[in-house]
Amino acid sequence: MHRITGKAGGDSLIEMSPTESFNDDMNGYHQQAPSSTGSFQQEQSVIDKQQHSKDSVFFRDGVRRIDFVLSYVDDKDCEKKQERRKVYEANLVKVGLELETEDKSESEDENTYFVKIHAPWEVLATYADVLKIKVPFKVNDIPENKEMPMNWLSTPFRLPEHIMKPEPDYFTAPFNKSKSDFFLINDKETFFPPSTRNRIVYYILSRCSYIKEECGDKDKKGIKRLLNNGTYTSAFPLHDCRYWTRSKDANCESERYNLYKHWARFLCFFKEQPLNLIRKYYGEKIGIYFAWLGFYTEMLLFAAIVGTICFIYGLLTYDDNEWSKEICNEQIGGKIVMCPLCDKKCGYWKLNSTCNSSWQSHLFDNVGTVFFAIFMGIWVTLFLEFWKRRQARLEYEWDLVDFEEEQQQLQLRPEYETKCTNRKMNRITQEMEPYLPITSKCARICLSGATVLFWISLIIACIIGVIAYRLAVYAAFASIMKDSLTNNLEVVGPYITPQLATSVTASCINFVIIMILNLMYERVAIWITDMEIPKTHLEYENKLTVKMFLFQFVNYYSSCFYVAFFKGKFVGYPGNYAYMFGKWSKLRNEECDPGGCLIELTTQLVIVMTGKQVWGNIQEALVPWLMNWWGSRRARSHPETLYSRWEQDHDLQSFGQLGLFYEYLEMVIQFGFITLFVASFPLAPLLALINNIIEVRVDAWKLTTQFRRAVAAKAHSIGAWEEILSGVAILSVVTNAFIVAFTSDMIPRLVYMYAYHPKGEMNMKGYIKDSLSLFNISEFQPANRPDDEENPSWFNSSIDTCSYRDYRYPPGHVKQYTHTMQFWHILAAKLAFIIIMEHVVFSVKFFVAWMIPDVPSDVKARIKRERYLVQEYLHNYEVEKLKIQLSQNGSDECTCTPAIYPSLTKHEVLSECL
């Protein structure tokens, strides 16, 4: 790493003190040259304040830009922290950074110091070279694609051109300090945008030591450790203005105001996102997230339209629902006596009591469900393939091509550099670099894997506990609610059932468990990822992403998987019921709702999905606003004082390193809901679409108004999330096939209609009786027989059989209570349907993926042209430089180009620079 000597006033900080108070109209200060540096603790320089606006992002001289700010509260009782700060800031000055400190008496709380950091050109140029940051060397001369026909239709959704494209399009190349005249440098102060400047400064801050070199402890370095041990309270780059108004300083860009006006307001929900401005202000990592979120929301529109059509189909075929008519018919469903749903405390009941739930089930359990499940399998593939193309285009436009290799080689995590004491030769760079021995790496991976398995097992154990609770309290609710006053309510009375009470209370308990486990395993995931010592930031985030998603997957989807694939599948039959932990536990396995298992899965999905989304948006928007409102209360009570740019940002919330991680996690969990279980709820994409339209603006508003400016970071893709989305897409085909086959009643109905209708007609008459089996009441075990007081008033001794959902031979048959041949035919049809659906969908998926190239052809051509131009222009540059050197050495007689170089035309950039 190159070391640069910058301006240094000494080993201690320059402390300033105010000389007068100022009103809000002045918004500034008067300055005189600071006195010589005094003692770190005692001496202060008396200054006058120069007029500056509240949005000034410059040093007191009004020239040097503030690239980063550190804050701390001086704890006079802790000399160790003071010493760390003194050494750390001295080391920052040694590498060329310039510091200026605001005394605590000038802050609103009169307790906080602010250290402002400026990176001069020499530092920026050196580290831009080290980090291989791409900068422009020629204006892009490739003509834009012709406008699409009917392009005027998109005019209402467009933003102004200067917002969508805040800077011209250039060909770029990695910066080389020794060839700085090769690049388009008009002004050194503005050549590197603020986002690049704060990225470079943070790179230095994260690698600078805070102990003296003679101590020899290489692990004691980096701003992250200083923040963790309380030496500094915060570290952040500055916003360029207040979000609701432009900066009064002509040298400030006011890009934050433009983002708020054209992007972060909810009234802009129908407008396109200014992705180039987002990238310029916040960096590529945040820009790629909003690009992905916007693209995902656009694709959801098509899924939402088809899902709504399928739901409307269910409404339009409402009256053709023959089996529901039979259930509601007094002569059919009203005369079918059903067996008790639990032991002792549940009585006999009539099938027509499930009339409402049967009609509701038809809205989602119809032929359209199968079509939609197949459609979503193909939609997922189109979404992922088109996103790859969109991502490839962004990679080129944002200079991210080949970035991953740079990330691996040049941007090692400081923690990796300090904890890996072993060194080995890199075969590519031929330089010594730190590495983790294979034995240590294997041991850490094994311990990490065991920890992940343990916590996943803990989550599953909690889910099993909730299921046991459902089984235990169902009978209690059935007994308590039998004579409840709610039964007399005309509208809601029929819906307040023991099943509903059990589900609601179990869902509340499950929600509390989810929240508690979230807090616990979030810390565990970070701890075990730190223990693995990933090499790069990209590797760190990918490892953490996989662990957190595994935890969240089990946490959020377990209840849905239970309802879809386990509830009602292993209940046995009257006289031989199955129990969760054996008969001694008396926890009889749960049966499906009388309306069917699919309607329960739909209910579960709606509650979990919508509840999570609504609560998430409220929490994301309300909590930061309340915390910022409380934090800035001093400034509101003293409007006459200067509330400087760094103090305004200091009072905002910190956008941590994992800020985007949680945003991705929220969206990917939602993606799982709308793909894994979409066969049970075709309106799920519509709910997700509405949520995401709000989510884009909430995230934008939160990032622009409630959070400090995030440190710019590069990312060429959405990282490990892309692989996770692909895995969920493949799993969704399997889960939807199983839902249609085993959770829905679609296959049994089709088998009945085509093979078992008594008259050979193609209709569903008689299906209800055919789908029920009979049991002799006298054969009930004493432990299963309902108590006399639990039976309804219409039940009498003349009723000798009850019905239950299954395909078994009736009492008195030679094979009584064993499965009939129809059961095996239906099972074979279900398995055949799963195999056929999976093969059809997977074949279409792979064909579509093969047909759509990941990188558009025009992007490939642009990448090749840019690489060609870089080589050509660098070659020309070297030729011209050699000619100038020869002419300066007095070789006047040699006016021709050396024979080893062909005669090449100068390009305009080189001629201007030379």
GROMACS .gro file of C-alpha atoms in nm, residues 238-506:
model
  269
  238LEU     CA    1  -2.221   1.339   0.482
  239HIS     CA    2  -2.540   1.398   0.288
  240ASP     CA    3  -2.496   1.692   0.053
  241CYS     CA    4  -2.801   1.889   0.170
  242ARG     CA    5  -3.129   1.872   0.358
  243TYR     CA    6  -3.370   1.646   0.174
  244TRP     CA    7  -3.660   1.892   0.145
  245THR     CA    8  -3.466   2.186  -0.001
  246ARG     CA    9  -3.165   2.250  -0.220
  247SER     CA   10  -2.838   2.350  -0.059
  248LYS     CA   11  -2.765   2.722  -0.037
  249ASP     CA   12  -2.401   2.644  -0.108
  250ALA     CA   13  -2.342   2.660  -0.483
  251ASN     CA   14  -2.064   2.400  -0.457
  252CYS     CA   15  -2.299   2.136  -0.310
  253GLU     CA   16  -2.468   1.906  -0.562
  254SER     CA   17  -2.808   1.873  -0.385
  255GLU     CA   18  -2.844   1.519  -0.518
  256ARG     CA   19  -3.021   1.415  -0.197
  257TYR     CA   20  -3.294   1.670  -0.271
  258ASN     CA   21  -3.332   1.535  -0.626
  259LEU     CA   22  -3.361   1.181  -0.493
  260TYR     CA   23  -3.627   1.283  -0.246
  261LYS     CA   24  -3.825   1.485  -0.498
  262HIS     CA   25  -3.820   1.233  -0.784
  263TRP     CA   26  -3.784   0.899  -0.602
  264ALA     CA   27  -3.856   0.886  -0.229
  265ARG     CA   28  -4.204   1.039  -0.224
  266PHE     CA   29  -4.496   0.799  -0.240
  267LEU     CA   30  -4.670   1.011  -0.503
  268CYS     CA   31  -4.392   0.900  -0.740
  269PHE     CA   32  -4.495   0.533  -0.708
  270PHE     CA   33  -4.583   0.511  -1.080
  271LYS     CA   34  -4.257   0.670  -1.197
  272GLU     CA   35  -3.941   0.488  -1.301
  273GLN     CA   36  -3.654   0.481  -1.055
  274PRO     CA   37  -3.351   0.710  -1.119
  275LEU     CA   38  -3.108   0.419  -1.090
  276ASN     CA   39  -2.808   0.610  -1.224
  277LEU     CA   40  -2.857   0.885  -0.968
  278ILE     CA   41  -2.902   0.627  -0.691
  279ARG     CA   42  -2.580   0.459  -0.799
  280LYS     CA   43  -2.395   0.791  -0.818
  281TYR     CA   44  -2.508   0.900  -0.472
  282TYR     CA   45  -2.510   0.573  -0.276
  283GLY     CA   46  -2.284   0.345  -0.477
  284GLU     CA   47  -2.340   0.037  -0.689
  285LYS     CA   48  -2.435  -0.197  -0.405
  286ILE     CA   49  -2.744   0.001  -0.308
  287GLY     CA   50  -2.817   0.079  -0.672
  288ILE     CA   51  -2.823  -0.291  -0.768
  289TYR     CA   52  -3.067  -0.363  -0.483
  290PHE     CA   53  -3.319  -0.106  -0.602
  291ALA     CA   54  -3.271  -0.219  -0.963
  292TRP     CA   55  -3.354  -0.575  -0.856
  293LEU     CA   56  -3.648  -0.468  -0.639
  294GLY     CA   57  -3.792  -0.257  -0.921
  295PHE     CA   58  -3.750  -0.538  -1.175
  296TYR     CA   59  -3.906  -0.791  -0.936
  297THR     CA   60  -4.203  -0.559  -0.885
  298GLU     CA   61  -4.248  -0.516  -1.262
  299MET     CA   62  -4.248  -0.892  -1.315
  300LEU     CA   63  -4.496  -0.938  -1.031
  301LEU     CA   64  -4.746  -0.739  -1.238
  302PHE     CA   65  -4.780  -1.026  -1.489
  303ALA     CA   66  -4.812  -1.289  -1.214
  304ALA     CA   67  -5.069  -1.075  -1.033
  305ILE     CA   68  -5.282  -1.038  -1.350
  306VAL     CA   69  -5.288  -1.414  -1.417
  307GLY     CA   70  -5.351  -1.493  -1.049
  308THR     CA   71  -5.641  -1.249  -1.039
  309ILE     CA   72  -5.788  -1.407  -1.353
  310CYS     CA   73  -5.769  -1.751  -1.187
  311PHE     CA   74  -5.942  -1.613  -0.878
  312ILE     CA   75  -6.215  -1.455  -1.093
  313TYR     CA   76  -6.258  -1.792  -1.264
  314GLY     CA   77  -6.325  -1.941  -0.921
  315LEU     CA   78  -6.588  -1.673  -0.858
  316LEU     CA   79  -6.756  -1.723  -1.195
  317THR     CA   80  -6.779  -2.101  -1.149
  318TYR     CA   81  -6.912  -2.056  -0.796
  319ASP     CA   82  -7.259  -2.184  -0.887
  320ASP     CA   83  -7.123  -2.487  -1.074
  321ASN     CA   84  -6.972  -2.625  -0.755
  322GLU     CA   85  -7.167  -2.952  -0.733
  323TRP     CA   86  -6.996  -3.095  -0.424
  324SER     CA   87  -7.062  -2.781  -0.220
  325LYS     CA   88  -7.428  -2.795  -0.318
  326GLU     CA   89  -7.444  -3.148  -0.183
  327ILE     CA   90  -7.275  -3.045   0.142
  328CYS     CA   91  -7.521  -2.758   0.192
  329ASN     CA   92  -7.825  -2.965   0.089
  330GLU     CA   93  -8.040  -3.056   0.391
  331GLN     CA   94  -8.127  -3.389   0.232
  332ILE     CA   95  -7.764  -3.485   0.171
  333GLY     CA   96  -7.518  -3.295   0.389
  334GLY     CA   97  -7.784  -3.234   0.653
  335LYS     CA   98  -7.829  -3.609   0.708
  336ILE     CA   99  -7.461  -3.710   0.714
  337VAL     CA  100  -7.342  -3.747   1.076
  338MET     CA  101  -6.966  -3.692   1.109
  339CYS     CA  102  -6.737  -3.853   1.367
  340PRO     CA  103  -6.591  -3.637   1.650
  341LEU     CA  104  -6.281  -3.434   1.569
  342CYS     CA  105  -6.119  -3.489   1.909
  343ASP     CA  106  -6.141  -3.729   2.201
  344LYS     CA  107  -6.394  -3.689   2.483
  345LYS     CA  108  -6.467  -3.316   2.444
  346CYS     CA  109  -6.585  -3.314   2.080
  347GLY     CA  110  -6.931  -3.433   1.985
  348TYR     CA  111  -7.087  -3.557   1.663
  349TRP     CA  112  -7.169  -3.299   1.398
  350LYS     CA  113  -7.346  -3.272   1.063
  351LEU     CA  114  -7.164  -3.219   0.735
  352ASN     CA  115  -7.380  -2.924   0.628
  353SER     CA  116  -7.227  -2.718   0.913
  354THR     CA  117  -6.925  -2.679   0.682
  355CYS     CA  118  -7.129  -2.524   0.401
  356ASN     CA  119  -6.960  -2.182   0.417
  357SER     CA  120  -6.604  -2.315   0.427
  358SER     CA  121  -6.680  -2.548   0.136
  359TRP     CA  122  -6.787  -2.256  -0.084
  360GLN     CA  123  -6.483  -2.056   0.023
  361SER     CA  124  -6.253  -2.346  -0.059
  362HIS     CA  125  -6.380  -2.356  -0.417
  363LEU     CA  126  -6.245  -2.004  -0.480
  364PHE     CA  127  -5.894  -2.144  -0.460
  365ASP     CA  128  -5.938  -2.517  -0.517
  366ASN     CA  129  -6.043  -2.540  -0.881
  367VAL     CA  130  -5.902  -2.621  -1.224
  368GLY     CA  131  -5.753  -2.271  -1.249
  369THR     CA  132  -5.528  -2.358  -0.956
  370VAL     CA  133  -5.346  -2.623  -1.159
  371PHE     CA  134  -5.299  -2.386  -1.452
  372PHE     CA  135  -5.167  -2.113  -1.223
  373ALA     CA  136  -4.923  -2.348  -1.051
  374ILE     CA  137  -4.776  -2.442  -1.391
  375PHE     CA  138  -4.772  -2.077  -1.500
  376MET     CA  139  -4.581  -1.970  -1.187
  377GLY     CA  140  -4.319  -2.237  -1.249
  378ILE     CA  141  -4.253  -2.082  -1.590
  379TRP     CA  142  -4.286  -1.724  -1.457
  380VAL     CA  143  -4.009  -1.786  -1.204
  381THR     CA  144  -3.775  -1.896  -1.482
  382LEU     CA  145  -3.856  -1.593  -1.696
  383PHE     CA  146  -3.802  -1.366  -1.396
  384LEU     CA  147  -3.460  -1.511  -1.317
  385GLU     CA  148  -3.342  -1.521  -1.680
  386PHE     CA  149  -3.455  -1.169  -1.765
  387TRP     CA  150  -3.299  -1.043  -1.443
  388LYS     CA  151  -2.965  -1.193  -1.548
  389ARG     CA  152  -2.989  -0.993  -1.871
  390ARG     CA  153  -3.083  -0.676  -1.684
  391GLN     CA  154  -2.800  -0.734  -1.439
  392ALA     CA  155  -2.550  -0.786  -1.721
  393ARG     CA  156  -2.654  -0.454  -1.874
  394LEU     CA  157  -2.610  -0.277  -1.539
  395GLU     CA  158  -2.269  -0.440  -1.493
  396TYR     CA  159  -2.153  -0.281  -1.816
  397GLU     CA  160  -2.319   0.059  -1.763
  398TRP     CA  161  -2.188   0.084  -1.407
  399ASP     CA  162  -1.832  -0.035  -1.483
  400LEU     CA  163  -1.871  -0.360  -1.289
  401VAL     CA  164  -1.747  -0.600  -1.557
  402ASP     CA  165  -1.466  -0.817  -1.413
  403PHE     CA  166  -1.525  -0.659  -1.073
  404GLU     CA  167  -1.546  -0.991  -0.888
  405GLU     CA  168  -1.183  -1.072  -0.965
  406GLU     CA  169  -1.074  -0.732  -0.832
  407GLN     CA  170  -1.287  -0.785  -0.524
  408GLN     CA  171  -1.119  -1.117  -0.451
  409GLN     CA  172  -0.764  -0.995  -0.507
  410LEU     CA  173  -0.758  -0.638  -0.385
  411GLN     CA  174  -1.023  -0.588  -0.117
  412LEU     CA  175  -0.945  -0.837   0.157
  413ARG     CA  176  -1.134  -0.791   0.481
  414PRO     CA  177  -0.917  -0.621   0.746
  415GLU     CA  178  -1.020  -0.898   0.988
  416TYR     CA  179  -0.882  -1.158   0.748
  417GLU     CA  180  -0.554  -0.972   0.710
  418THR     CA  181  -0.504  -0.939   1.086
  419LYS     CA  182  -0.619  -1.286   1.198
  420CYS     CA  183  -0.436  -1.484   0.930
  421THR     CA  184  -0.073  -1.467   1.036
  422ASN     CA  185   0.045  -1.724   0.779
  423ARG     CA  186   0.166  -1.602   0.440
  424LYS     CA  187   0.200  -1.771   0.102
  425MET     CA  188   0.282  -1.670  -0.254
  426ASN     CA  189  -0.010  -1.580  -0.479
  427ARG     CA  190   0.055  -1.753  -0.812
  428ILE     CA  191  -0.124  -1.481  -1.005
  429THR     CA  192   0.014  -1.165  -0.844
  430GLN     CA  193   0.345  -1.325  -0.731
  431GLU     CA  194   0.308  -1.146  -0.398
  432MET     CA  195   0.296  -1.278  -0.045
  433GLU     CA  196  -0.056  -1.273   0.096
  434PRO     CA  197  -0.225  -1.398   0.414
  435TYR     CA  198  -0.402  -1.733   0.411
  436LEU     CA  199  -0.591  -1.962   0.647
  437PRO     CA  200  -0.443  -2.315   0.683
  438ILE     CA  201  -0.667  -2.593   0.552
  439THR     CA  202  -0.682  -2.766   0.891
  440SER     CA  203  -0.804  -2.451   1.064
  441LYS     CA  204  -1.051  -2.384   0.783
  442CYS     CA  205  -1.199  -2.737   0.803
  443ALA     CA  206  -1.231  -2.719   1.181
  444ARG     CA  207  -1.410  -2.384   1.161
  445ILE     CA  208  -1.645  -2.506   0.887
  446CYS     CA  209  -1.734  -2.820   1.086
  447LEU     CA  210  -1.806  -2.618   1.399
  448SER     CA  211  -2.010  -2.371   1.193
  449GLY     CA  212  -2.214  -2.650   1.031
  450ALA     CA  213  -2.283  -2.816   1.365
  451THR     CA  214  -2.401  -2.484   1.510
  452VAL     CA  215  -2.633  -2.424   1.213
  453LEU     CA  216  -2.783  -2.773   1.246
  454PHE     CA  217  -2.832  -2.723   1.620
  455TRP     CA  218  -3.022  -2.398   1.573
  456ILE     CA  219  -3.234  -2.535   1.291
  457SER     CA  220  -3.320  -2.829   1.518
  458LEU     CA  221  -3.412  -2.583   1.791
  459ILE     CA  222  -3.649  -2.401   1.555
  460ILE     CA  223  -3.810  -2.730   1.449
  461ALA     CA  224  -3.847  -2.827   1.816
  462CYS     CA  225  -4.029  -2.498   1.881
  463ILE     CA  226  -4.261  -2.561   1.587
  464ILE     CA  227  -4.335  -2.911   1.718
  465GLY     CA  228  -4.409  -2.750   2.054
  466VAL     CA  229  -4.663  -2.519   1.890
  467ILE     CA  230  -4.822  -2.818   1.713
  468ALA     CA  231  -4.845  -3.000   2.048
  469TYR     CA  232  -5.013  -2.690   2.191
  470ARG     CA  233  -5.269  -2.696   1.908
  471LEU     CA  234  -5.347  -3.061   1.977
  472ALA     CA  235  -5.373  -3.007   2.351
  473VAL     CA  236  -5.599  -2.701   2.355
  474TYR     CA  237  -5.833  -2.792   2.069
  475ALA     CA  238  -6.039  -3.020   2.290
  476ALA     CA  239  -6.045  -2.755   2.563
  477PHE     CA  240  -6.171  -2.488   2.322
  478ALA     CA  241  -6.428  -2.731   2.182
  479SER     CA  242  -6.568  -2.788   2.531
  480ILE     CA  243  -6.554  -2.425   2.644
  481MET     CA  244  -6.703  -2.276   2.327
  482LYS     CA  245  -6.989  -2.525   2.299
  483ASP     CA  246  -7.218  -2.302   2.504
  484SER     CA  247  -7.037  -1.973   2.438
  485LEU     CA  248  -7.234  -1.651   2.398
  486THR     CA  249  -7.058  -1.588   2.066
  487ASN     CA  250  -7.260  -1.870   1.911
  488ASN     CA  251  -7.569  -1.645   1.924
  489LEU     CA  252  -7.411  -1.369   1.715
  490GLU     CA  253  -7.580  -1.361   1.376
  491VAL     CA  254  -7.292  -1.254   1.152
  492VAL     CA  255  -6.970  -1.376   1.313
  493GLY     CA  256  -7.109  -1.649   1.537
  494PRO     CA  257  -7.072  -1.937   1.284
  495TYR     CA  258  -6.708  -1.840   1.220
  496ILE     CA  259  -6.593  -1.835   1.584
  497THR     CA  260  -6.513  -2.203   1.612
  498PRO     CA  261  -6.271  -2.413   1.817
  499GLN     CA  262  -6.057  -2.449   1.505
  500LEU     CA  263  -6.035  -2.068   1.467
  501ALA     CA  264  -5.958  -2.012   1.834
  502THR     CA  265  -5.686  -2.276   1.826
  503SER     CA  266  -5.530  -2.138   1.506
  504VAL     CA  267  -5.533  -1.775   1.627
  505THR     CA  268  -5.375  -1.848   1.965
  506ALA     CA  269  -5.122  -2.088   1.811
   0.00000   0.00000   0.00000
